[in-house]
Amino acid sequence: MALDTVKQLVEDNPQELFLEAARLLLKFADNVINNPNDPKYRKIRLGNPMVENKLLPVSGALECLFEMGFIEDGEFLTLPQTTSLAIIKQIRMDLNKYIQSIERDNGSQESEKVASPQAPATTTTNLNPTAATSAPAATLTPTAATPISTAAIPNPLENKSLQEINQMEKRFFVKIESSLVHVLMYEDPRLQQKAKSIIPVENLKKEAHRKFEEIKKADSAASKNVDFRDLMLLELLSWFKNSFFKWVDAPKCDNCGGDTQSVGMAEPTSDEIRWQANRVENYKCHHCQRFVRFPRYNHPEKLLETRCGRCGEWANCFTLCCRAVGFEARYVLDWTDHVWTEVYSQIQQRWLHCDPCENACDKPLLYEAGWGKKLTYVLAFSKDEVQDVSWRYSAKHVEMLSRRNECRESWLVQVIHRLWKAREPRNSPERNDEMKKRLLTELVEFMTPKSSEGQNLTGRTTGSLAWRLARGEIGSQTPSNSEPFVFNLTDQERKSKLFHLRYSCARDEYIRVSKDGEVTKSFASCLNKHQNIFRKEERDWRMVYLARTEGSATAAISWKFDFSGMEIEKVEICAASQTFENGVISWRLCSKNQCALLTGGLEIKTYTELSGEDQMTLTAMMSGGKGDVAWQHTQLFRQKMDDTGFYPLDIKVYFK
């Protein structure tokens, strides 16, 4: 075994890298052999620059330490006192043999070139995207089922020297290592408890249970495709986006509340550095000329307090919140400057893309197909692993491979594999088996590039009915076997001869003022009928509204009111809506015998056409618009996300 490990170190690396790593390994071995009872020689700090630069990036080097008997111990590798020195002496002898052979053959001159700048002469570089994902064992690295022809892929490193490649790979590894250390903060029990105390867990559970019951009515097989935990995730996303965290482009002046403009960077204070704000942006107020600091905090505990930032802060804090409520979560870093989260769905047996900035779940092509991003590397990090998940987020694998020019694909495979192996000893055998099964499932997913055709990036047409219903992505249609909602009067409303209902799109909730201010969440919960409708949030513009689902030519939505035993005197309504281009929205307020046409403006208007009737239905029909975004040219209840005091739907019914 010792010879095999050393042989891997020799064959997988250029001679220069092998010699550097081997000499450092000899030093560690000699320290232990010569000082077997001194504990300081039995600990190796992973953050040591020599280890970081000369061992960790070298294929097989870490394996040699593990073969010697070192085990991972937080930020250290530790050699237990009970470990036999025999294997260490064997590895030392094998290393010496190879070093002497190379120095003898080359006249003690280390070779600085290899047959190809892409990989060592003895190693074939595999550009298969599945091979660029780590595997827990050699038998789990599928390379035969590649979805693309690697011969057609240009080598993005062909014009780089070996020295340049090595330097780039060192920088790449530092980025990986930094993220692996960072995600360990999410496992701090004290920090998880602090986050959990802030999250309205019981309210989210209650809403998730309510929606789960609705979905089971719509899809009898729902429990096979989606469960309460999946719906809880959607509720957590919605709460985080709409109620907890705020987006900041430029901070408001903390003196006068005015707008500010960037004037460069500022030096971080000791307290800011303590909370990992190594970058502090500096702004100046247009009105009072005061300077405003915007520390880019990277510690999730501080973000629980500040509750604001850009995508980095959002994903950082949201991943902690996911771990706090018991989800298995990965922090996902996109090399083209975006960050998000992945959460594992037990019932669906796969990782779900979750972007808290967008309140988006399971829409992995959002960035490439929706935003037009040219992706390169997308890596997911957790306490258990680092994975190259780039292939989940791209439908254009060949194009993406041609842009991946920061490291050799073979090097990335080896590094990820090595880091996986380093974490295996800390897990139970059952956990390791589970991780391997998940990896195989993930690799199968990666082998076939996704298609964005027909995949609604604000709503999907794929996936189980239950999962699509859960995310409101088939227009939140009222299923044929569910009960349409009808408003009925309470005794209190009959006595006061007044029915008063409001809806806030910003909060996505109804307020029944005439029923002691009763609150009902979700626009869909009180609808009699609706088709091809979803609630759209515009992060950039900080606006929210109800819109047609993408690709739908028409949409309809209606509310029904049964006032049996009472007669309508008049109705006062504000039903705000906006159209763009040639979009059309028609509002109608109808009883059995009469109808009134509404204007859809911001003002409250009075209608007497239904006087004497005992029921009514309010309906909006949406159509028209131009081009690919025609669905966005008809909008109901558009308002600012933070405008929680305005109700774009306000209905008052007075009775005789």
Coordinates of N, CA and C in Angstrom, one line a residue, residues 447-580:
M447 N -24.4 14.1 -16.5 CA -24.0 13.5 -17.8 C -24.8 14.0 -19.0
T448 N -26.0 14.5 -18.8 CA -26.8 15.0 -19.9 C -27.1 16.5 -19.7
P449 N -26.6 17.3 -20.6 CA -26.8 18.8 -20.4 C -28.3 19.1 -20.5
K450 N -28.7 20.0 -19.6 CA -30.1 20.4 -19.6 C -30.5 21.2 -20.8
S451 N -31.8 21.3 -21.0 CA -32.3 22.2 -22.1 C -33.1 23.3 -21.5
S452 N -32.9 24.5 -21.9 CA -33.7 25.6 -21.3 C -35.0 25.8 -22.1
E453 N -35.2 25.0 -23.2 CA -36.4 25.2 -24.0 C -37.6 24.7 -23.2
G454 N -38.6 25.5 -23.1 CA -39.8 25.2 -22.3 C -39.6 25.3 -20.8
Q455 N -38.4 25.6 -20.4 CA -38.2 25.8 -18.9 C -38.4 27.2 -18.6
N456 N -39.6 27.5 -18.0 CA -39.9 28.9 -17.6 C -39.0 29.3 -16.5
L457 N -38.2 30.3 -16.7 CA -37.3 30.8 -15.7 C -37.9 31.6 -14.6
T458 N -39.2 32.0 -14.8 CA -39.9 32.5 -13.7 C -41.0 31.5 -13.3
G459 N -41.0 30.5 -14.0 CA -42.0 29.4 -13.7 C -41.7 28.2 -14.6
R460 N -41.9 27.0 -14.2 CA -41.5 25.8 -14.9 C -42.7 25.1 -15.5
T461 N -42.4 24.3 -16.5 CA -43.4 23.4 -17.1 C -43.0 22.0 -16.9
T462 N -41.9 21.8 -16.2 CA -41.4 20.4 -16.0 C -41.4 20.1 -14.5
G463 N -41.2 18.8 -14.2 CA -41.3 18.3 -12.8 C -42.7 17.8 -12.4
S464 N -42.8 17.2 -11.3 CA -44.0 16.6 -10.9 C -45.1 17.7 -10.7
L465 N -46.3 17.4 -10.8 CA -47.4 18.3 -10.6 C -47.3 18.9 -9.2
A466 N -47.1 18.0 -8.2 CA -47.0 18.5 -6.8 C -45.9 19.5 -6.6
W467 N -44.7 19.2 -7.2 CA -43.6 20.2 -7.0 C -43.9 21.5 -7.7
R468 N -44.5 21.4 -8.9 CA -44.8 22.7 -9.6 C -45.9 23.4 -8.9
L469 N -46.8 22.7 -8.4 CA -47.9 23.4 -7.6 C -47.3 24.1 -6.3
A470 N -46.4 23.4 -5.7 CA -45.7 23.9 -4.5 C -45.1 25.2 -4.7
R471 N -44.4 25.3 -5.9 CA -43.7 26.6 -6.2 C -44.6 27.6 -7.0
G472 N -45.9 27.2 -7.2 CA -46.8 28.1 -7.9 C -46.3 28.4 -9.3
E473 N -45.8 27.3 -10.0 CA -45.2 27.5 -11.3 C -46.0 26.9 -12.5
I474 N -47.3 26.6 -12.2 CA -48.1 26.3 -13.4 C -49.3 27.2 -13.3
G475 N -49.0 28.5 -12.9 CA -50.0 29.5 -12.9 C -50.9 29.4 -11.7
S476 N -50.5 28.6 -10.7 CA -51.3 28.5 -9.5 C -52.7 28.2 -9.8
Q477 N -52.9 27.3 -10.8 CA -54.3 27.0 -11.2 C -55.1 26.4 -10.1
T478 N -56.3 26.7 -10.0 CA -57.2 26.0 -9.1 C -57.5 24.6 -9.7
P479 N -57.0 23.5 -9.1 CA -57.2 22.2 -9.7 C -58.7 21.8 -9.7
S480 N -59.0 21.0 -10.6 CA -60.4 20.6 -10.7 C -61.0 19.9 -9.5
N481 N -60.1 19.3 -8.7 CA -60.6 18.5 -7.6 C -60.4 19.3 -6.3
S482 N -60.1 20.6 -6.3 CA -60.0 21.4 -5.1 C -61.2 22.2 -5.0
E483 N -61.4 22.7 -3.8 CA -62.6 23.5 -3.5 C -62.4 25.0 -3.8
P484 N -63.1 25.6 -4.7 CA -62.9 27.1 -5.0 C -63.3 27.8 -3.7
F485 N -62.5 28.9 -3.4 CA -62.8 29.7 -2.2 C -64.0 30.6 -2.4
V486 N -64.9 30.8 -1.4 CA -66.0 31.7 -1.5 C -66.0 32.5 -0.1
F487 N -66.1 33.8 -0.2 CA -66.2 34.6 1.0 C -67.7 34.5 1.5
N488 N -67.9 34.3 2.8 CA -69.2 34.3 3.4 C -69.2 35.3 4.6
L489 N -70.3 35.9 4.9 CA -70.4 36.9 5.9 C -70.4 36.3 7.3
T490 N -69.8 37.0 8.2 CA -69.8 36.6 9.6 C -71.0 37.3 10.3
D491 N -71.4 36.9 11.5 CA -72.5 37.6 12.2 C -72.1 39.1 12.4
Q492 N -70.9 39.3 12.7 CA -70.4 40.6 13.0 C -70.6 41.5 11.8
E493 N -70.2 41.0 10.6 CA -70.3 41.8 9.4 C -71.8 42.0 9.0
R494 N -72.6 41.0 9.3 CA -74.1 41.2 9.0 C -74.6 42.3 9.9
K495 N -74.2 42.3 11.1 CA -74.7 43.3 12.1 C -74.2 44.7 11.7
S496 N -72.9 44.8 11.3 CA -72.4 46.2 10.9 C -72.8 46.6 9.5
K497 N -73.3 45.6 8.8 CA -73.7 45.9 7.4 C -72.5 46.4 6.5
L498 N -71.4 45.8 6.8 CA -70.1 46.1 6.1 C -69.2 44.9 5.9
F499 N -68.7 44.7 4.7 CA -67.7 43.7 4.4 C -66.5 44.5 3.9
H500 N -65.3 44.3 4.5 CA -64.1 45.1 4.0 C -62.9 44.1 3.9
L501 N -62.4 44.0 2.7 CA -61.2 43.1 2.4 C -60.1 43.9 1.7
R502 N -58.9 43.7 2.1 CA -57.7 44.3 1.5 C -56.7 43.2 1.1
Y503 N -55.9 43.5 0.1 CA -54.8 42.6 -0.3 C -53.5 43.4 -0.5
S504 N -52.4 43.0 0.2 CA -51.1 43.6 0.0 C -50.3 42.6 -0.8
C505 N -49.8 43.1 -2.0 CA -49.0 42.2 -2.8 C -47.6 42.2 -2.2
A506 N -47.2 43.3 -1.6 CA -45.8 43.3 -1.0 C -45.7 42.3 0.1
R507 N -46.7 42.1 0.9 CA -46.7 41.1 2.0 C -47.3 39.8 1.6
D508 N -48.0 39.8 0.4 CA -48.7 38.7 -0.1 C -49.7 38.1 1.0
E509 N -50.6 39.0 1.4 CA -51.6 38.6 2.4 C -52.8 39.5 2.3
Y510 N -53.9 38.8 2.7 CA -55.2 39.5 2.7 C -55.5 39.9 4.2
I511 N -56.1 41.1 4.3 CA -56.5 41.6 5.6 C -58.0 41.7 5.5
R512 N -58.8 41.0 6.3 CA -60.2 41.1 6.3 C -60.5 42.0 7.5
V513 N -60.6 43.3 7.2 CA -60.7 44.4 8.2 C -62.0 44.2 9.0
S514 N -63.1 43.8 8.3 CA -64.4 43.7 9.0 C -64.5 42.4 9.8
K515 N -63.5 41.6 9.8 CA -63.5 40.4 10.6 C -62.3 40.4 11.6
D516 N -62.2 41.5 12.3 CA -61.2 41.8 13.4 C -59.8 41.7 12.8
G517 N -59.7 42.2 11.5 CA -58.3 42.2 10.9 C -57.7 40.9 10.6
E518 N -58.5 39.9 10.4 CA -58.0 38.5 10.1 C -57.1 38.5 8.9
V519 N -55.9 37.9 9.1 CA -54.9 37.8 8.1 C -54.8 36.5 7.4
T520 N -54.8 36.4 6.1 CA -54.7 35.2 5.4 C -53.5 35.3 4.4
K521 N -52.5 34.4 4.5 CA -51.3 34.5 3.6 C -51.6 33.9 2.2
S522 N -50.9 34.4 1.2 CA -50.9 34.0 -0.1 C -52.1 34.4 -1.0
F523 N -51.8 35.0 -2.1 CA -52.9 35.5 -3.0 C -53.8 34.4 -3.4
A524 N -53.2 33.2 -3.6 CA -54.0 32.1 -4.1 C -55.0 31.5 -3.1
S525 N -54.8 31.8 -1.8 CA -55.6 31.1 -0.8 C -57.0 31.5 -0.8
C526 N -57.3 32.7 -1.3 CA -58.7 33.2 -1.3 C -59.3 33.3 -2.6
L527 N -58.8 32.7 -3.6 CA -59.3 32.8 -5.0 C -60.3 31.7 -5.3
N528 N -61.3 32.1 -6.1 CA -62.3 31.2 -6.5 C -61.9 30.4 -7.7
K529 N -61.2 31.1 -8.7 CA -60.6 30.5 -9.8 C -59.4 31.3 -10.2
H530 N -58.4 30.7 -10.8 CA -57.3 31.4 -11.3 C -56.5 30.5 -12.2
Q531 N -56.0 31.0 -13.3 CA -55.2 30.2 -14.3 C -54.1 31.1 -14.8
N532 N -52.9 30.4 -14.9 CA -51.7 31.1 -15.4 C -51.3 32.3 -14.7
I533 N -51.4 32.3 -13.4 CA -51.0 33.5 -12.6 C -49.9 33.1 -11.6
F534 N -49.0 34.0 -11.4 CA -48.0 33.8 -10.3 C -47.6 35.2 -9.8
R535 N -47.0 35.2 -8.6 CA -46.6 36.4 -8.0 C -45.1 36.7 -8.3
K536 N -44.8 37.8 -9.0 CA -43.5 38.1 -9.5 C -42.8 39.1 -8.7
E537 N -41.6 38.9 -8.3 CA -40.8 39.8 -7.6 C -39.6 40.3 -8.4
E538 N -39.4 41.6 -8.6 CA -38.3 42.2 -9.3 C -37.3 42.7 -8.4
R539 N -36.2 42.0 -8.2 CA -35.2 42.4 -7.2 C -34.5 43.7 -7.6
D540 N -34.2 43.9 -8.9 CA -33.5 45.1 -9.3 C -34.3 46.3 -9.0
W541 N -35.6 46.2 -9.4 CA -36.5 47.4 -9.3 C -37.2 47.4 -7.9
R542 N -37.1 46.4 -7.1 CA -37.7 46.3 -5.8 C -39.2 46.4 -5.9
M543 N -39.8 45.8 -7.0 CA -41.3 45.8 -7.2 C -41.8 44.4 -7.2
V544 N -43.1 44.3 -6.9 CA -43.8 43.0 -6.9 C -45.2 43.2 -7.4
Y545 N -45.7 42.1 -8.1 CA -47.0 42.2 -8.7 C -47.4 40.7 -9.1
L546 N -48.7 40.6 -9.5 CA -49.2 39.3 -10.0 C -49.1 39.4 -11.6
A547 N -48.6 38.4 -12.2 CA -48.5 38.4 -13.6 C -48.9 37.1 -14.2
R548 N -49.0 37.1 -15.6 CA -49.2 35.8 -16.3 C -47.9 35.0 -16.2
T549 N -48.1 33.7 -16.2 CA -46.9 32.8 -16.3 C -46.2 33.0 -17.7
E550 N -44.9 32.9 -17.7 CA -44.2 33.1 -19.0 C -44.7 32.1 -20.1
G551 N -45.0 32.7 -21.3 CA -45.4 31.8 -22.4 C -46.9 31.7 -22.5
S552 N -47.7 32.2 -21.5 CA -49.1 32.0 -21.5 C -49.7 33.2 -22.3
A553 N -50.6 33.0 -23.2 CA -51.3 34.0 -23.9 C -52.3 34.8 -23.1
T554 N -53.0 34.1 -22.2 CA -54.0 34.7 -21.4 C -53.9 34.2 -20.0
A555 N -54.6 34.9 -19.1 CA -54.7 34.5 -17.7 C -56.0 35.1 -17.1
A556 N -56.4 34.4 -16.1 CA -57.7 34.9 -15.4 C -57.6 34.7 -13.9
I557 N -58.3 35.5 -13.2 CA -58.3 35.4 -11.7 C -59.6 36.0 -11.2
S558 N -60.2 35.3 -10.2 CA -61.5 35.8 -9.7 C -61.7 35.5 -8.2
W559 N -62.5 36.4 -7.6 CA -62.8 36.2 -6.2 C -64.4 36.2 -6.1
K560 N -64.9 35.3 -5.3 CA -66.4 35.1 -5.2 C -66.9 35.4 -3.8
F561 N -68.0 36.1 -3.7 CA -68.6 36.6 -2.5 C -70.0 36.2 -2.4
D562 N -70.4 35.4 -1.3 CA -71.8 35.0 -1.1 C -72.3 35.8 0.1
F563 N -73.3 36.7 -0.2 CA -73.9 37.5 0.9 C -75.3 37.1 1.2
S564 N -75.6 35.8 1.1 CA -77.0 35.3 1.3 C -77.6 35.9 2.5
G565 N -78.9 36.4 2.3 CA -79.6 37.0 3.5 C -79.4 38.5 3.6
M566 N -78.5 39.0 2.8 CA -78.3 40.5 2.8 C -78.4 41.0 1.3
E567 N -78.7 42.3 1.2 CA -78.7 43.0 -0.1 C -77.7 44.0 -0.2
I568 N -76.9 44.0 -1.3 CA -75.9 45.0 -1.6 C -76.5 46.4 -1.8
E569 N -75.9 47.4 -1.1 CA -76.3 48.8 -1.4 C -75.4 49.4 -2.4
K570 N -74.1 49.3 -2.1 CA -73.0 49.8 -3.0 C -71.7 49.1 -2.7
V571 N -70.8 49.2 -3.7 CA -69.5 48.6 -3.6 C -68.5 49.6 -3.9
E572 N -67.5 49.8 -3.0 CA -66.3 50.6 -3.3 C -65.1 49.8 -3.5
I573 N -64.4 50.0 -4.6 CA -63.3 49.1 -5.0 C -62.1 49.9 -5.5
C574 N -60.9 49.5 -5.1 CA -59.7 49.9 -5.8 C -59.1 48.6 -6.2
A575 N -58.9 48.4 -7.5 CA -58.3 47.2 -8.1 C -57.2 47.7 -9.0
A576 N -56.0 48.0 -8.5 CA -54.9 48.6 -9.3 C -54.3 47.6 -10.2
S577 N -54.1 48.0 -11.5 CA -53.4 47.2 -12.5 C -52.7 48.1 -13.5
Q578 N -51.7 47.6 -14.1 CA -51.0 48.3 -15.1 C -50.7 47.5 -16.4
T579 N -50.8 48.1 -17.5 CA -50.5 47.4 -18.8 C -49.3 48.2 -19.5
F580 N -48.6 47.4 -20.3 CA -47.5 48.0 -21.1 C -47.6 47.5 -22.5

